[in-house]
C-alpha atoms as one frame of an Amber mdcrd trajectory, in Angstrom:
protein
  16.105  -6.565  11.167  14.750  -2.983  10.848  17.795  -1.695   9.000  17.744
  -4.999   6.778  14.483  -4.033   5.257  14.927  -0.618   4.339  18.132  -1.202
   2.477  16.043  -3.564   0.770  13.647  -0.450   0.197  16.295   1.450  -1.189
  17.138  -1.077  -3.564  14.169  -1.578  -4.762  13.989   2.753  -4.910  16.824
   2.363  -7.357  14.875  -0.262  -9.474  11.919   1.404 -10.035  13.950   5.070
 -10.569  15.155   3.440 -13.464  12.296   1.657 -15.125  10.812   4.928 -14.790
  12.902   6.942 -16.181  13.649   5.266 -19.190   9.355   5.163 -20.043   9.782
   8.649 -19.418  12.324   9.413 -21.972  11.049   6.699 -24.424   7.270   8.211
 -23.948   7.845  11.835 -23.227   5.167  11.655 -20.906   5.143  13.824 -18.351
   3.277  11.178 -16.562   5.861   8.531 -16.356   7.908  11.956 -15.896   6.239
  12.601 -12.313   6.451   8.846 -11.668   9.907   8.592 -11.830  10.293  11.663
  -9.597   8.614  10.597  -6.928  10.854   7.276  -7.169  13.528  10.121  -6.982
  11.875  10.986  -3.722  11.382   7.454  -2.054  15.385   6.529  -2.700  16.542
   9.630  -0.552  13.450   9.359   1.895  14.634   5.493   2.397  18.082   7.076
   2.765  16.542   9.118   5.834  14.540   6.849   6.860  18.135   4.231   7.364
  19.887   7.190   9.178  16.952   7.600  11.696  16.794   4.285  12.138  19.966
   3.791  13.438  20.097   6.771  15.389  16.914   5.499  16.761  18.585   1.837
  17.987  21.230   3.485  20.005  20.400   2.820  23.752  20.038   5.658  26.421
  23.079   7.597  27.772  23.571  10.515  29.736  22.447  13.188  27.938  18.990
  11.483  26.677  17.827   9.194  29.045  14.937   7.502  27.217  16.626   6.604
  24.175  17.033   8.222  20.843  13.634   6.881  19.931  12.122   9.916  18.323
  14.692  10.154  15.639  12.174   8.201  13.783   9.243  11.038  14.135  11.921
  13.037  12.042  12.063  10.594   9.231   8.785  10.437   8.641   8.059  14.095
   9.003  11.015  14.676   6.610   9.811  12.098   3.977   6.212  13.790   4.036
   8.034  17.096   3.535   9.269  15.938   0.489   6.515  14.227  -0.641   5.090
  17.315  -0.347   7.446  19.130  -2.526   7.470  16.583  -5.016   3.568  16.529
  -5.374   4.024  20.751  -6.153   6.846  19.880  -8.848   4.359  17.105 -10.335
   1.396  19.783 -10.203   3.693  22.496 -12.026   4.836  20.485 -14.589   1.038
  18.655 -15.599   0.043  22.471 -15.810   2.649  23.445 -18.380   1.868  20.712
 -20.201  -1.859  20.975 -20.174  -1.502  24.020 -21.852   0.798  23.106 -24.450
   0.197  19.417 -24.924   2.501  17.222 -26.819   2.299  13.383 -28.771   3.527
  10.381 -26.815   6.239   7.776 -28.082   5.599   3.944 -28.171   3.617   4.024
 -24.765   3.256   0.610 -25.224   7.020  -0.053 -23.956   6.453   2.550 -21.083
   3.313   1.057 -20.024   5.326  -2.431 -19.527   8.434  -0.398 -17.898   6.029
   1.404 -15.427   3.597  -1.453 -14.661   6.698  -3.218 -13.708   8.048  -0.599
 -11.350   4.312  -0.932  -9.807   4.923  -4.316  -8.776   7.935  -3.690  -7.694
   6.867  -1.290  -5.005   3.764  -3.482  -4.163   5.332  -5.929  -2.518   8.001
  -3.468  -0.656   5.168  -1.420   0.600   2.810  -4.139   1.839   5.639  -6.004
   3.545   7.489  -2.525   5.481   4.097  -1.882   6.541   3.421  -5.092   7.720
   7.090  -5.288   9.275   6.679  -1.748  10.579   3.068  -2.294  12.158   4.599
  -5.217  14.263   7.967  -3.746  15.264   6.156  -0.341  16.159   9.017   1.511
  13.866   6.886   4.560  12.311   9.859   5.065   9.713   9.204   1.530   8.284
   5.087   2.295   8.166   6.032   5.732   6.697   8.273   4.573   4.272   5.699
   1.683   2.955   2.839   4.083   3.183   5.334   6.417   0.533   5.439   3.281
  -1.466   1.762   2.484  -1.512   1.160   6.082  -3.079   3.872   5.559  -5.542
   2.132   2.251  -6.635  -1.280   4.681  -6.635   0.823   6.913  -8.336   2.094
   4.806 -11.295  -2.130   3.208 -11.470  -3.432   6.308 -12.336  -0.331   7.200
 -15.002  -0.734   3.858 -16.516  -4.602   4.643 -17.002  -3.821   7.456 -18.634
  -0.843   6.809 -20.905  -3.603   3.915 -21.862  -6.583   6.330 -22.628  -4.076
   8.435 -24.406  -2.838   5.344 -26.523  -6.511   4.410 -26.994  -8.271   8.229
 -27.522  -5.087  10.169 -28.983  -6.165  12.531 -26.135  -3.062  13.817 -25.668
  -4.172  16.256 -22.611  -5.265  13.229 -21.025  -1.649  12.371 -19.995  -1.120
  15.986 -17.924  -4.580  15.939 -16.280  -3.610  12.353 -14.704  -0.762  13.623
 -13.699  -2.252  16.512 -12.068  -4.798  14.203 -10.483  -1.757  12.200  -8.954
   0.403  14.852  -7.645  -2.882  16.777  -5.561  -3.534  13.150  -3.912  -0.241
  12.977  -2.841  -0.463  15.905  -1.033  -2.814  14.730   0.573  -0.310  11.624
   1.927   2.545  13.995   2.518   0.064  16.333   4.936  -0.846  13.092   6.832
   2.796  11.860   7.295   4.258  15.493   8.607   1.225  15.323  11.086   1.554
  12.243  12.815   4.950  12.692  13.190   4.193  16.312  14.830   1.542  14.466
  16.965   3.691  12.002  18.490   6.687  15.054  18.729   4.866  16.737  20.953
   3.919  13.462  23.250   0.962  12.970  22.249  -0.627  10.046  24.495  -1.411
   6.582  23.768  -3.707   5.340  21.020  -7.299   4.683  22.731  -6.454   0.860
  22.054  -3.395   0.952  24.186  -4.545   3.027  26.371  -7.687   0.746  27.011
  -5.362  -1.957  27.987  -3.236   0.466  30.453  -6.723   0.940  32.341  -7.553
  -2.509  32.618  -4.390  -3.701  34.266  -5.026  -0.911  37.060  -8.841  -2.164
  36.558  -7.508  -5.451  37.852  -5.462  -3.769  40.847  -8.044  -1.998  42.486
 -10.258  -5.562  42.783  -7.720  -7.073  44.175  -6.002  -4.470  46.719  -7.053
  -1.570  48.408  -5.783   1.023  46.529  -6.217   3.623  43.686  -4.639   5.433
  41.055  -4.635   8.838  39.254  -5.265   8.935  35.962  -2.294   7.260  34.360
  -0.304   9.973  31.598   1.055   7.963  28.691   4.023   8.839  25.887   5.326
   7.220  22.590   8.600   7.617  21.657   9.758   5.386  18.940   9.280   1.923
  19.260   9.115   2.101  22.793   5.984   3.321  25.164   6.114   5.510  28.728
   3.452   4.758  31.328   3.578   6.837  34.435   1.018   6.127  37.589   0.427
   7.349  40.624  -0.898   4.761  43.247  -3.021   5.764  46.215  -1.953   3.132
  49.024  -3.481   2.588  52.664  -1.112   4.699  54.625  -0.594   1.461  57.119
   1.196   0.021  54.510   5.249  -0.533  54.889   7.591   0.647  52.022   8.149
  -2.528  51.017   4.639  -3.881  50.276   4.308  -0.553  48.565   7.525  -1.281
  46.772   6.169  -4.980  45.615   3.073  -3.557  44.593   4.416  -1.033  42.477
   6.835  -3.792  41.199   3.942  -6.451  40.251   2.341  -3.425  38.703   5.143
  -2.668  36.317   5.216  -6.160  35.345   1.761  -6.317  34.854   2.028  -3.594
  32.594   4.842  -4.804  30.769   2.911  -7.532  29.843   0.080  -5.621  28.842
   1.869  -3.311  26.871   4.572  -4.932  25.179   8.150  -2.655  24.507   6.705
  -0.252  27.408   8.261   0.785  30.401   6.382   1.881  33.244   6.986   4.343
  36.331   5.021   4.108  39.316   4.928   7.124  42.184   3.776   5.599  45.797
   2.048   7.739  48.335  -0.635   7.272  50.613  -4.508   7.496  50.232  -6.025
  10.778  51.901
């Protein structure tokens, strides 16, 4: 299902590449310019995004034993890298231009192109964040969060090739675009940092991790043991819980075996797409 919706990203990448292209040429804004290039960047970030994705869906094996989930930390952190880069090229380019500033052609047809393109990228980015949010796929809530910035993206040009149409200010059209390309910066920084958060396993959000201490909440009323403090990990889609239960010593292996089995189960239901490891040894 995953892989279903971002080749529907990338196709809608290619849609909007082109809408934006041609109000660039028509306009020769460098506006609708920047637009189109971070379109540029969303087709070959959804391209990444596809190849983690099915890297990420192959199961364990011998040489990585919790799964391949992680591939999708690199997506992200590769699509904020570029997002990045493309937010310097915008930057550059609304410089040059605010210095030399130059008449725009029929905006009127590149406003319709690029409001278009907006809409276009609407709906992909509220639905792969939506779809990403409930699968727990970070590529799909990257790759929707890129989208969102493009639609902010294409707003603010629109505004201005409007004030420009309105005003004849043509230096209106290179300071929006200036404007655009420092937010999305902004995006890019926050993309290539969660993904270098969760690289280095960082733990559990506090809402998951709320729900980890409740089910061993609801062990220690109703046996006599206790736990360390449990260490969590996210990799991917899928979610590492690892306790250590304090047991009476009287206890055989096998009600310490059941325990730790009810407890896993427990958690599983808890914490949905988790696995959980449980270490046994007696209370002091």
């Amino acid at each position: 299902m995953l892989v279903r919706f971002m080749l529907l990203s990338i196709a809608a990448a290619i849609v909007t590449i082109g809408l934006k292209s041609i109000a660039a040429v028509v306009t020769g804004s460098v506006g609708f310019l920047s637009d189109a290039l971070e379109s540029g960047v969303n087709l070959v970030a959804a391209i990444v995004a596809l190849i983690a994705l099915f890297v990420a869906a192959r199961p364990p094996d011998a040489s990585h034993h919790f799964g391949h989930g992680k591939a999708e930390y690199f997506s992200a952190m590769v699509e904020g890298a570029m997002i990045f880069v493309a937010a310097v090229v915008i930057i550059w380019t609304a410089v040059q231009r605010i210095v030399t500033p130059q008449p725009l052609e029929q905006p009127g047809i590149g406003l319709a192109l690029s409001g278009a393109a907006a809409l276009v990228n609407l709906a992909m980015g509220i639905t792969l964040q939506r779809v990403g949010r409930r699968e727990r796929s970070i590529t799909l809530v990257a790759d929707g969060k890129h989208l969102m910035t493009d639609v902010w993206t294409t707003a603010g040009v629109l505004v201005g090739i409007a004030l420009v149409a309105v005003t004849g200010w043509y230096v209106l059209d290179p300071i929006v675009a200036l404007l655009v390309g420092v937010n999305i910066l902004f995006t890019g920084y926050g993309l290539v940092r969660g993904s270098l958060v969760s690289l280095l396993d960082a733990s559990l959000p506090k809402e998951d991790q709320a729900k980890v201490d409740a089910v061993l909440d609801r062990f220690r009323t109703d046996l006599p043991i206790e736990f360390d403090p449990p260490r969590t990990i996210e990799s991917g889609r899928q979610r590492y819980v690892f306790v250590v239960a304090k047991v009476p010593g009287e206890w055989s292996v096998t009600r310490s075996h059941d325990v730790a089995d009810d407890l896993e189960d427990a958690m599983g239901h808890a914490l949905p797409r988790s696995r959980t490891f449980v270490h046994v040894e007696p209370a002091s």
